mmCIF file of C-alpha atoms in Angstrom:
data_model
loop_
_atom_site.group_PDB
_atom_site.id
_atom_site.type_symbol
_atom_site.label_atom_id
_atom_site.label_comp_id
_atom_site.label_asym_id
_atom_site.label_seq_id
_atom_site.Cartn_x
_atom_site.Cartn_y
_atom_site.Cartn_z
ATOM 1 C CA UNK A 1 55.480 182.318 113.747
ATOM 2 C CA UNK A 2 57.810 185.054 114.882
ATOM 3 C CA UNK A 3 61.394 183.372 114.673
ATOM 4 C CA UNK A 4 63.186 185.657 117.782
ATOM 5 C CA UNK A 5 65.660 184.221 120.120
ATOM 6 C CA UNK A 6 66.371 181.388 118.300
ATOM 7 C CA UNK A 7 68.928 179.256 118.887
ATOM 8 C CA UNK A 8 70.621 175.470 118.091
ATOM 9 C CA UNK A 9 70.131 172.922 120.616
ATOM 10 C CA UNK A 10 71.400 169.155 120.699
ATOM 11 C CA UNK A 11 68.121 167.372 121.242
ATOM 12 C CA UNK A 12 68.770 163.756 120.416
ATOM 13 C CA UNK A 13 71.000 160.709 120.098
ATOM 14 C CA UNK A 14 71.237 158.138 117.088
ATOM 15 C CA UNK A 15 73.922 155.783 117.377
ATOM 16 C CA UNK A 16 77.000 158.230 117.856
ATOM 17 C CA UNK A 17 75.049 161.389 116.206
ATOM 18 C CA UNK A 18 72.866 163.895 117.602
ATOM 19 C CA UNK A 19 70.258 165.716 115.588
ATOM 20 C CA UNK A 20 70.142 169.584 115.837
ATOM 21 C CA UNK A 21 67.253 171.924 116.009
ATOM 22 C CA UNK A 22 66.694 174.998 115.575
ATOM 23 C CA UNK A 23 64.428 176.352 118.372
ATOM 24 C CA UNK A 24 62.709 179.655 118.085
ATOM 25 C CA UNK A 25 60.856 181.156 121.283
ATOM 26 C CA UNK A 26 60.759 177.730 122.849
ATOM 27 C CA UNK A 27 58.937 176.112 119.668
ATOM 28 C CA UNK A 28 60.681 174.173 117.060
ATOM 29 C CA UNK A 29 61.509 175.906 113.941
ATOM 30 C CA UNK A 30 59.550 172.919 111.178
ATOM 31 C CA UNK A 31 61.099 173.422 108.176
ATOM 32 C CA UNK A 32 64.880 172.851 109.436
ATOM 33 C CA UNK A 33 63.581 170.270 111.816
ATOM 34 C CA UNK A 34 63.029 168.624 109.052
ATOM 35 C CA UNK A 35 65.746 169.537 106.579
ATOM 36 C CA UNK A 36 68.691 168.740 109.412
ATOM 37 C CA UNK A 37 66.025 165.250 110.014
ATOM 38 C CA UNK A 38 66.940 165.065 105.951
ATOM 39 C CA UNK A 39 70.788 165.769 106.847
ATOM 40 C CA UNK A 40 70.994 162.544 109.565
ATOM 41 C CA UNK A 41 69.023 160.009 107.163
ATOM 42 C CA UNK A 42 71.479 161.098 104.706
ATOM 43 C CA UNK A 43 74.205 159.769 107.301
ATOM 44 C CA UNK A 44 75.651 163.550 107.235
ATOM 45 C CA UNK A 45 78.564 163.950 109.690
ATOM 46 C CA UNK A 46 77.248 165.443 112.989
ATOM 47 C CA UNK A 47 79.458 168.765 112.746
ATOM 48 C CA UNK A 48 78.308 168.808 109.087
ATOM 49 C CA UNK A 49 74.499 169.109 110.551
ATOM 50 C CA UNK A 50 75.039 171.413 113.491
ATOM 51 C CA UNK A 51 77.074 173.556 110.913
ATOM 52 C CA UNK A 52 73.958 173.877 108.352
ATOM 53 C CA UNK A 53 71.467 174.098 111.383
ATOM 54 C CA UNK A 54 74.195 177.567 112.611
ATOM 55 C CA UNK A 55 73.705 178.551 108.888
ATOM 56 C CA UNK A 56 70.271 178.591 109.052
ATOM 57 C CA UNK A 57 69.669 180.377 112.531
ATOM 58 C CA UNK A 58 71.744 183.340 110.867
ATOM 59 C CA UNK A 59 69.348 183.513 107.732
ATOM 60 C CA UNK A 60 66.136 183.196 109.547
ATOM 61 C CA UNK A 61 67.667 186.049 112.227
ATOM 62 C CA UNK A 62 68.766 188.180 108.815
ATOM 63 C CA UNK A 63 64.428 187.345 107.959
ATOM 64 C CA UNK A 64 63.179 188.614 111.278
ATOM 65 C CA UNK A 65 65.646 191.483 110.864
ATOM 66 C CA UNK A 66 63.998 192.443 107.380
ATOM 67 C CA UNK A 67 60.541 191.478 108.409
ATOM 68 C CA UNK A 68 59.844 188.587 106.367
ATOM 69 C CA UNK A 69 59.115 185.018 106.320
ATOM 70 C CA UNK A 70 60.882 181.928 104.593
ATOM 71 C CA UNK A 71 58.215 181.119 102.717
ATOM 72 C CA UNK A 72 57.504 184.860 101.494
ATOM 73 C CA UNK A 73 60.383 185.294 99.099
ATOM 74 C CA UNK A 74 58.935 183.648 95.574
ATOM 75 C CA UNK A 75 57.098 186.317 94.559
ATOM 76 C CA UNK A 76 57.811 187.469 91.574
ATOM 77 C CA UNK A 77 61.750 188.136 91.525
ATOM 78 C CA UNK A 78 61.810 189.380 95.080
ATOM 79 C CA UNK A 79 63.697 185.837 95.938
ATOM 80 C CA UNK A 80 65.968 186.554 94.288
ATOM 81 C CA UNK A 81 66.316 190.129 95.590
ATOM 82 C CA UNK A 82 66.403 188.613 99.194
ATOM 83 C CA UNK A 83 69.411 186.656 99.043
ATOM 84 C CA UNK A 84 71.843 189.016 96.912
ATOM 85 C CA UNK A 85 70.670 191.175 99.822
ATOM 86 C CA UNK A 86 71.350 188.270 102.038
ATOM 87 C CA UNK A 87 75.134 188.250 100.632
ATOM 88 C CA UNK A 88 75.444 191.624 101.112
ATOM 89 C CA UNK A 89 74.260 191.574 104.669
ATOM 90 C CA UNK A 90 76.623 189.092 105.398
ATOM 91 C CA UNK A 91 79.694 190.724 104.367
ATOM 92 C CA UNK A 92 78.876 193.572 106.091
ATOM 93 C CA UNK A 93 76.180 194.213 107.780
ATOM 94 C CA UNK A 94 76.064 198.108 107.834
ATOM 95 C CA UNK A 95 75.420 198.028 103.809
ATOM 96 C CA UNK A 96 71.654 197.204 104.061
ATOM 97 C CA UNK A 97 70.084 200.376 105.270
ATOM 98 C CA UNK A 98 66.940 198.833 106.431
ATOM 99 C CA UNK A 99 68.520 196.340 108.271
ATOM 100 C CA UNK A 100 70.079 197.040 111.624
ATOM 101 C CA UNK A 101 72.744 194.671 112.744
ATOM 102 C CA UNK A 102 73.010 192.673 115.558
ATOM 103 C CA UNK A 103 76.163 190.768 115.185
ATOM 104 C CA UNK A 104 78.891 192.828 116.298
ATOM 105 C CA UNK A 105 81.646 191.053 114.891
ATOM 106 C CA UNK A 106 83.608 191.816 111.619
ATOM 107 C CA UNK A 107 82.631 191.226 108.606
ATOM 108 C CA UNK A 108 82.861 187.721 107.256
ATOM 109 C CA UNK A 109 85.075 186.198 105.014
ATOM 110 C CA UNK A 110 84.235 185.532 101.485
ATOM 111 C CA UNK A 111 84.591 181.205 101.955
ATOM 112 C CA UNK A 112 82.651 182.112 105.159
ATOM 113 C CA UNK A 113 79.929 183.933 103.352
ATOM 114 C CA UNK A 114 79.965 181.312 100.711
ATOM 115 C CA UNK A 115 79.686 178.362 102.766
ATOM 116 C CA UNK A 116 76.251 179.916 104.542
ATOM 117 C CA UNK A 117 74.536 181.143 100.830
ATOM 118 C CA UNK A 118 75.330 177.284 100.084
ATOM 119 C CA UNK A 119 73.701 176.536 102.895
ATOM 120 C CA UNK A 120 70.607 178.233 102.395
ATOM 121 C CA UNK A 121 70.155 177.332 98.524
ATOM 122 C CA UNK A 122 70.477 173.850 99.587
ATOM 123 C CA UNK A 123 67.824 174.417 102.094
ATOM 124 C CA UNK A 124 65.293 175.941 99.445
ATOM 125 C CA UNK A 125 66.528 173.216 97.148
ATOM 126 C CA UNK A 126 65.149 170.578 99.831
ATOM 127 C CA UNK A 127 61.906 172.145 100.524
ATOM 128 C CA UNK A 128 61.297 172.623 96.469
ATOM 129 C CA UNK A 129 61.661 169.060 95.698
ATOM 130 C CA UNK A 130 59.827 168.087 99.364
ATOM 131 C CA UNK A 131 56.608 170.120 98.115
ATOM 132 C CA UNK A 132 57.197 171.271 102.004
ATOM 133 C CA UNK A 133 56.935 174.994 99.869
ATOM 134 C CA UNK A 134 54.898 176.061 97.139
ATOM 135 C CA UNK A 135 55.689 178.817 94.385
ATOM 136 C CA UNK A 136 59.237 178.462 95.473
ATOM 137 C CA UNK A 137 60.574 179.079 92.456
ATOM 138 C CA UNK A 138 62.477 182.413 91.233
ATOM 139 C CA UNK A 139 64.251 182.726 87.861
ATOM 140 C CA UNK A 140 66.648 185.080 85.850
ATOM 141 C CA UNK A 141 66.499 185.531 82.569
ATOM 142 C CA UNK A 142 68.470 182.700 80.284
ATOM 143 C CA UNK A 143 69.195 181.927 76.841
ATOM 144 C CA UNK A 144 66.023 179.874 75.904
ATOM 145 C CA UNK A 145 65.361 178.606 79.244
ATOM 146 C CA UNK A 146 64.082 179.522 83.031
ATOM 147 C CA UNK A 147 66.903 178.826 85.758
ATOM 148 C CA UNK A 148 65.454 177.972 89.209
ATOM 149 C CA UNK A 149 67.072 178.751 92.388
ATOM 150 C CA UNK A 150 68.279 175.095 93.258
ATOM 151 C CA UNK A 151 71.322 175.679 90.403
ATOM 152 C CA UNK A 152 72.132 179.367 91.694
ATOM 153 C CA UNK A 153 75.605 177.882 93.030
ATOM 154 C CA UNK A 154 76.403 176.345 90.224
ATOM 155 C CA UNK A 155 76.176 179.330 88.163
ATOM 156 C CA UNK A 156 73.145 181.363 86.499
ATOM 157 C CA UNK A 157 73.272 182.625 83.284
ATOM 158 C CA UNK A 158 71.736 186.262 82.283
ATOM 159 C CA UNK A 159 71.658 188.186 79.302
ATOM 160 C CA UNK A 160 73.110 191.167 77.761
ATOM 161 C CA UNK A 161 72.739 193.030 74.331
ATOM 162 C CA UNK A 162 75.779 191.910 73.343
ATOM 163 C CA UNK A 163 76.432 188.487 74.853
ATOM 164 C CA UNK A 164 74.507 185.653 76.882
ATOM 165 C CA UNK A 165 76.927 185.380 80.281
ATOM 166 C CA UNK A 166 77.448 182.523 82.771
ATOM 167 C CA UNK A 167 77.242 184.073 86.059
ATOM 168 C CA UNK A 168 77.329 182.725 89.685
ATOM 169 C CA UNK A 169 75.181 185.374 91.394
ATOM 170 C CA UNK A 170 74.846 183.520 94.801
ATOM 171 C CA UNK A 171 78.772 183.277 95.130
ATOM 172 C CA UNK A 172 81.915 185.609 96.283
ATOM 173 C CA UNK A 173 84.767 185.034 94.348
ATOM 174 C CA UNK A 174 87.903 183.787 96.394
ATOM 175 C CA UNK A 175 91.121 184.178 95.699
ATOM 176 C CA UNK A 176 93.894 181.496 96.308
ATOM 177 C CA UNK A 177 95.085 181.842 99.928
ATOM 178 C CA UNK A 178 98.626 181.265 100.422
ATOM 179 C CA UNK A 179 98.427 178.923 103.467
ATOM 180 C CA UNK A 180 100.040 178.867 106.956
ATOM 181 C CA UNK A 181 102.309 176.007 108.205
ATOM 182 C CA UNK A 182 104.190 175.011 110.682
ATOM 183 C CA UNK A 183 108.191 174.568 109.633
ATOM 184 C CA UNK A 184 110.572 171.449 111.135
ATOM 185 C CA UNK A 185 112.897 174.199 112.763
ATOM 186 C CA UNK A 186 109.424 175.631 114.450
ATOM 187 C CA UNK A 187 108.330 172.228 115.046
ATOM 188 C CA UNK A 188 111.824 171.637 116.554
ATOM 189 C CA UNK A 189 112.042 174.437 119.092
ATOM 190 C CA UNK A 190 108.371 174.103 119.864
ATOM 191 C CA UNK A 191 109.076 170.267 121.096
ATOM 192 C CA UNK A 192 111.701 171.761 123.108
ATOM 193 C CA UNK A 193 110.124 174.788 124.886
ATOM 194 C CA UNK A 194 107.539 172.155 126.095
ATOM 195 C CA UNK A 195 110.126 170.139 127.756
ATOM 196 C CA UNK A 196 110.989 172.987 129.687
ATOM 197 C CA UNK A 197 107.312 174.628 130.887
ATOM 198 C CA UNK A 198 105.095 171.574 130.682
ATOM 199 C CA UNK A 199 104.040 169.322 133.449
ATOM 200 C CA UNK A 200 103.303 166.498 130.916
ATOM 201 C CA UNK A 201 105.626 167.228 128.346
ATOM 202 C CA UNK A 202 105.570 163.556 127.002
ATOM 203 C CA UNK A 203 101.612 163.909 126.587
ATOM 204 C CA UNK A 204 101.932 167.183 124.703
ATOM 205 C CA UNK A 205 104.799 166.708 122.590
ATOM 206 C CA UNK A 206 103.397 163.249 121.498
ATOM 207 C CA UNK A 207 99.938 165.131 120.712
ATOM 208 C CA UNK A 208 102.395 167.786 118.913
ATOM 209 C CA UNK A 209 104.063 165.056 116.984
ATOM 210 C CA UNK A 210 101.109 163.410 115.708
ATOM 211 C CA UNK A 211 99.630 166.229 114.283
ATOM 212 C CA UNK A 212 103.202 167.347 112.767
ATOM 213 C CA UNK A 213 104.625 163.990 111.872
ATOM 214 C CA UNK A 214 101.053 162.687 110.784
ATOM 215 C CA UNK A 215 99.271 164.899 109.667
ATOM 216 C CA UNK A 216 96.298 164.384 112.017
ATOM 217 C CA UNK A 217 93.361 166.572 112.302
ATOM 218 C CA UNK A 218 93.016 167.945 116.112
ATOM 219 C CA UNK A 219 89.612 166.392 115.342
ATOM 220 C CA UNK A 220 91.236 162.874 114.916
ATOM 221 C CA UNK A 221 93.659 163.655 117.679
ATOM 222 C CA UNK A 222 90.997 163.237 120.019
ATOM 223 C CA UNK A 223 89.289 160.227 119.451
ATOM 224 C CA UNK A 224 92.788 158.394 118.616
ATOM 225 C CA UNK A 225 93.034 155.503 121.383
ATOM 226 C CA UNK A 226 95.793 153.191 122.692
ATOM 227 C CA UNK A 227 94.286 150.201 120.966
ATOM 228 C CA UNK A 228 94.690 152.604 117.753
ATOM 229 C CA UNK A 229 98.273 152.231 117.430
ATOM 230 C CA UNK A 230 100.003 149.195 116.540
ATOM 231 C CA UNK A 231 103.900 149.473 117.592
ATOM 232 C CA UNK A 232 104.949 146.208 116.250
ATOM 233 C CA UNK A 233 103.669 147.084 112.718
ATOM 234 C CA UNK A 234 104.339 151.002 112.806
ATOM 235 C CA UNK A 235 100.826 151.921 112.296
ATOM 236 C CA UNK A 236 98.170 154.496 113.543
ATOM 237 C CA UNK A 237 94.572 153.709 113.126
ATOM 238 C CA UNK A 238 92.226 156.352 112.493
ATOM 239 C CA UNK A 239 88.612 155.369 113.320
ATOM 240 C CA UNK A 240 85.205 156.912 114.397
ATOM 241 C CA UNK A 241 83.983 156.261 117.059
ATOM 242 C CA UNK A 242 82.209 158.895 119.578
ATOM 243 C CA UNK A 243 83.993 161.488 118.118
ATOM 244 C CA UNK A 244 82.571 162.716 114.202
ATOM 245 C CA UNK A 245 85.653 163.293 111.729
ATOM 246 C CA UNK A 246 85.249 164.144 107.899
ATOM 247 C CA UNK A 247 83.537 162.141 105.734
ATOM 248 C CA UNK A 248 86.456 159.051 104.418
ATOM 249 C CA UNK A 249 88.572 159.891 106.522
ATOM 250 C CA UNK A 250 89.121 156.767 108.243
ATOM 251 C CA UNK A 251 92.535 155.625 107.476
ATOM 252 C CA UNK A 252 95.544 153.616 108.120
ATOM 253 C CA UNK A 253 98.889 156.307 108.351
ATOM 254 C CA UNK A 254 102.763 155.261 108.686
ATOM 255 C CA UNK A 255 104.478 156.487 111.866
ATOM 256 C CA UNK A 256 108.021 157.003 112.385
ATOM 257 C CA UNK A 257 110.671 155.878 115.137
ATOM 258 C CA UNK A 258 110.131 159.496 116.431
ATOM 259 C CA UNK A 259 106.569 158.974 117.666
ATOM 260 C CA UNK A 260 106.711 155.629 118.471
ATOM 261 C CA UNK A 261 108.938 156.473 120.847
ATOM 262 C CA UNK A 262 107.389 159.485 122.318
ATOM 263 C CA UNK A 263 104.013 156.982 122.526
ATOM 264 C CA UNK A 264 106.102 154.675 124.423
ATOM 265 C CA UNK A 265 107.657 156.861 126.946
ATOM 266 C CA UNK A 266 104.192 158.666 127.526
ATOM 267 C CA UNK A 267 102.495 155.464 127.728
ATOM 268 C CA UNK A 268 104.998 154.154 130.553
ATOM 269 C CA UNK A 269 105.513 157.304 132.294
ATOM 270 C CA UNK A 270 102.553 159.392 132.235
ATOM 271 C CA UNK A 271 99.498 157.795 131.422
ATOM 272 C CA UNK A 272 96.669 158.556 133.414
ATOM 273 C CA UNK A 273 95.668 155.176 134.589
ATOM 274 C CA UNK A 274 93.040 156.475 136.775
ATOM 275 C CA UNK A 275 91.005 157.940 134.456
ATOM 276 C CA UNK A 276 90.419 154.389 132.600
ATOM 277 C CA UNK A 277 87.070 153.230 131.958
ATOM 278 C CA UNK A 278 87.334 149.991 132.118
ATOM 279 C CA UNK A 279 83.621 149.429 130.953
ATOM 280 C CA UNK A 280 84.621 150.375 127.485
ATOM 281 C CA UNK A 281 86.423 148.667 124.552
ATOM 282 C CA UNK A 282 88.638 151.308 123.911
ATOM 283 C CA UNK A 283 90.649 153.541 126.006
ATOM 284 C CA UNK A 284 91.653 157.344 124.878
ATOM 285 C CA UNK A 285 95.050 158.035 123.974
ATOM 286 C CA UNK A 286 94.578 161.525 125.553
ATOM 287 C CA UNK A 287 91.582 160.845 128.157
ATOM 288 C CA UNK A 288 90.437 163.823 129.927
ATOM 289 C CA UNK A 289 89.902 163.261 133.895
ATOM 290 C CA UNK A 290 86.625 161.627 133.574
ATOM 291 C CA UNK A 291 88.125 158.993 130.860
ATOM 292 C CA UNK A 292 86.599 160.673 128.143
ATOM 293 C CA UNK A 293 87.835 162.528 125.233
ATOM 294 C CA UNK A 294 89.458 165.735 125.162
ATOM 295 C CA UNK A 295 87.562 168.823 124.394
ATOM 296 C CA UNK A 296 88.884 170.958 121.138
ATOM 297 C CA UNK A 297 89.323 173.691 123.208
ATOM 298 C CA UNK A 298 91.495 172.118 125.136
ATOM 299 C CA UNK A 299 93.863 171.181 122.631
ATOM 300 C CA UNK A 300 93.508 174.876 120.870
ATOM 301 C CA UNK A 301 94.436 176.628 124.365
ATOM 302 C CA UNK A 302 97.354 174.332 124.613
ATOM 303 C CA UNK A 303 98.373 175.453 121.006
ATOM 304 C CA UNK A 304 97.246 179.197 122.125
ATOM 305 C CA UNK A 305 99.777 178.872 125.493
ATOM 306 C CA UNK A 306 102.456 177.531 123.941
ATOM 307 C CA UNK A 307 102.801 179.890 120.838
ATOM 308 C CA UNK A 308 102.533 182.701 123.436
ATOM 309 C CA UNK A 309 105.286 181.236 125.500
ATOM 310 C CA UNK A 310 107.504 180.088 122.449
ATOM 311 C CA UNK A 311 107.131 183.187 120.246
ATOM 312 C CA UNK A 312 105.875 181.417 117.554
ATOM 313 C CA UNK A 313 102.424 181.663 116.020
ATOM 314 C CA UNK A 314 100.868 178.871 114.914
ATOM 315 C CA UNK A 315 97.245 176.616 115.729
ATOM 316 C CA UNK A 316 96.766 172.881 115.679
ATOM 317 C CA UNK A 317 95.915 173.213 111.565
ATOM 318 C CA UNK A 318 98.956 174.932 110.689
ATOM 319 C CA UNK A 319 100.623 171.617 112.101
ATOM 320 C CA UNK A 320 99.031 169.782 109.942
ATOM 321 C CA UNK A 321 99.893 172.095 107.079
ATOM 322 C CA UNK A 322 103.535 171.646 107.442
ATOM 323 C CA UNK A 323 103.027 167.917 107.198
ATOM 324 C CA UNK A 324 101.586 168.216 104.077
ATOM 325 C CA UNK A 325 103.859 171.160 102.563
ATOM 326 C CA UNK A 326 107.269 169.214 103.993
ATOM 327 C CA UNK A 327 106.241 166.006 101.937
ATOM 328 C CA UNK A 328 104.771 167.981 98.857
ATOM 329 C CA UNK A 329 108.708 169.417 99.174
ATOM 330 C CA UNK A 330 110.209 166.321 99.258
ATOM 331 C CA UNK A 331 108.859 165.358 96.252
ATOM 332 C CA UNK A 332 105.845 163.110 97.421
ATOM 333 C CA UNK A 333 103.145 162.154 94.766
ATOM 334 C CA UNK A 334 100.147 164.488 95.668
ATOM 335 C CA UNK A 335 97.805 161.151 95.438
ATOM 336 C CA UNK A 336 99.851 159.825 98.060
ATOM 337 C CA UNK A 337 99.714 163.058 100.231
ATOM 338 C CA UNK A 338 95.641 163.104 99.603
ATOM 339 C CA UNK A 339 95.666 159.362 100.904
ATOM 340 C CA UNK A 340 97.492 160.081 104.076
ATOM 341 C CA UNK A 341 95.905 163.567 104.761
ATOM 342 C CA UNK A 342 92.555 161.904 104.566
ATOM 343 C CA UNK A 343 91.462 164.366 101.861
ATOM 344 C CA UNK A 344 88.395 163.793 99.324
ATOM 345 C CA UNK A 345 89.575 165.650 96.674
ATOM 346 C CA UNK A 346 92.955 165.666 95.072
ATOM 347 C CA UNK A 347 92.508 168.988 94.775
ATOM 348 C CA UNK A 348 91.945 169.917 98.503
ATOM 349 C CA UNK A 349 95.807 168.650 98.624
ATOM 350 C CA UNK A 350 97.309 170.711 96.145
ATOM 351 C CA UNK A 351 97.033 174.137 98.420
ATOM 352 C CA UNK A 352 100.416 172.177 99.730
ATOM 353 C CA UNK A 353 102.304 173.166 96.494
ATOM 354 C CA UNK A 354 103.442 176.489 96.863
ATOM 355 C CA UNK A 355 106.750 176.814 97.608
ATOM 356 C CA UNK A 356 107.992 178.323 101.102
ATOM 357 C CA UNK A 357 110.993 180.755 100.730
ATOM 358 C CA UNK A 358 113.524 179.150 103.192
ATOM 359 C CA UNK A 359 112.411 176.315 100.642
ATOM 360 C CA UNK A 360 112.983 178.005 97.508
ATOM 361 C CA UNK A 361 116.459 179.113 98.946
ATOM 362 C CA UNK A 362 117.704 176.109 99.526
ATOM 363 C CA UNK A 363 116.491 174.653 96.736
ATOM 364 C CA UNK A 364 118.344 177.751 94.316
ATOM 365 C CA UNK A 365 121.796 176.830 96.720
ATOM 366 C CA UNK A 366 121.731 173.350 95.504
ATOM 367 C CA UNK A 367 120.874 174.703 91.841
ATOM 368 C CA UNK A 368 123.504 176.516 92.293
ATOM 369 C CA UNK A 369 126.527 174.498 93.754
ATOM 370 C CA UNK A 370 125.641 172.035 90.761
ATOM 371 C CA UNK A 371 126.453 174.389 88.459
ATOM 372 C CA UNK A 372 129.584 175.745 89.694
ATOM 373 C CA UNK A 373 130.305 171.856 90.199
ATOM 374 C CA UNK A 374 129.449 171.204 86.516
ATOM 375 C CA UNK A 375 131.852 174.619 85.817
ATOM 376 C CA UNK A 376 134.322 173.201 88.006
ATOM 377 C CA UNK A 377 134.499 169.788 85.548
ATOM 378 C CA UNK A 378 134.647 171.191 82.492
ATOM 379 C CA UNK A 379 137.545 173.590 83.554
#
């Protein structure tokens, strides 16, 4: 089947998920269909499966590209052959000479380029243990065993004359990223340039504050609705409901006097009323005309406006970020931070402890009128 002008398409509804397909000239590409069918039964977050199903239209258009099929790369070690060219191709495009490049765009990043190889090995992985593909197997050489392509992330092992190597052939190595965030003075002045160019500045500093004073994901931000916040006991709910967020992270988070009294003020003054569906258990916090939720890119243009007009760059994210950096500076427990941050993994929340160098400053001042202090006593 010739996979050309393929593309992802939202074709059905279960419950609050939709199952994605990858089409290819107006017939249904099989194996995915049933790999992302796979993805739902495992109760995969819907962004999770339209993700993989993205992943997957770029490998089969990097197949058509090189003239092959999915099912043609066991022979022998030419598998094996494919992807490393694969991961090459995908970092830049221009390396593979037989290949000519349709994506225009720079060169991905190496998390980017990781994310899609996992992708794809988890896609073999499926189809290998489905029998959906025979003779599916490649392998490298290994100490005393064969190593098949369904443990290529989690690291291969080859040989050399003078020692036996554990290497992860399928995977860029990535360097620790120093992280963006948002400080309280930039928080500060942001609040106040939208009380002086915004038409709802309640609405937007409140959607500002939550993802500051929170932590919230802009994800979260939209599906958060009025009957999610509790006033009386301080609390903001955050549930799924139409809207997919990450996997555990429904949660129960503290909020200050701050934003319960921008929630207040919004909710008396400029709530859209109007927009209400009354038909519905829940109303959004932030409804869009129609009642409904907002769009991301709504929130991300209102982020994109107001660092152009304030002079200070930032996206909804980096928001988030200086949540988590300004309590990983005030000395919070990290398992606390993961808890409130909705994070999996513990260690997803220590990117929040490096050390900012207004921070570090400060910090060093205090050091250092304690010592003069302690000079001062002895004296």
């Amino acid at each position: 089947m010739p996979y050309v002008l393929r593309k992802v398409k939202r074709i059905a509804k279960n419950g609050n998920k939709h199952h994605y397909i990858l089409f290819s000239d107006k017939e249904v590409v099989l194996p995915v269909q049933d790999y992302l069918r796979y993805l739902l039964l495992e109760e995969r977050k819907e962004n999770t499966i339209k993700s993989y199903a993205q992943h997957l239209k770029t490998y089969f258009t990097y197949l058509e590209l090189c003239g092959l099929q999915y099912d043609e790369i066991h022979e022998d070690r030419n598998g094996l052959g494919v992807l490393i060219t694969f991961l090459s191709w995908l970092r830049n495009p221009e390396t593979v000479s037989n290949v000519v490049s349709l994506d225009k765009r720079e060169k991905r990043s190496a998390v980017t380029t990781n994310i899609i190889m996992s992708t794809v090995i988890q896609f073999y992985s499926y189809l290998s243990k489905t029998g959906l593909l025979q003779h599916s197997s490649y392998s490298v050489i290994g100490k005393n065993n064969v190593k098949y392509y369904e443990h290529a992330l989690k690291g291969m092992t080859f040989s050399t004359k003078k020692k036996i190597s554990n290497q992860n052939m399928m995977r860029i190595r990535v360097g620790k990223k120093q992280i963006t965030a948002v400080t309280r003075s930039e928080y500060e002045s942001l609040m106040k340039e939208i009380t002086k160019r915004s038409k709802k500045p309640l609405r937007n500093q409140l959607m500002l504050a939550l993802m500051f004073e929170c932590g919230v994901r802009s994800s979260e931000l939209r599906g958060i609705c009025i009957e999610d916040i509790s006033p009386w006991e301080q609390k903001l709910y955050i549930r799924e409901r139409e809207i997919s967020i990450k996997y555990g992270s429904e949660r129960t988070l503290d909020i200050n006097e701050n934003v319960l009294e921008l929630y207040a003020a919004y909710i008396q003054n400029e709530y859209d009323y109007d927009a209400v569906d009354e038909t519905k258990e829940y109303h959004y916090l932030f409804p869009n005309p129609k009642g409904g939720h907002l769009s991301y890119s709504t929130i991300k243009t209102f982020c994109d406006r107001l660092s152009s007009k304030s002079g200070i760059k930032f996206n909804p994210h980096e928001l988030r970020h200086g949540h988590g950096t300004e309590l990983m500076e005030f000395g919070t427990a990290p398992e606390v931070i993961r808890v409130r941050l909705g994070h999996k993994y513990l260690s997803s929340t220590e990117i929040y402890k490096h050390v900012r160098p207004e921070f570090a400053k400060r910090e060093l001042q205090k050091a250092e009128a304690k010592r003069k202090e302690r000079d001062e006593k002895r004296t």
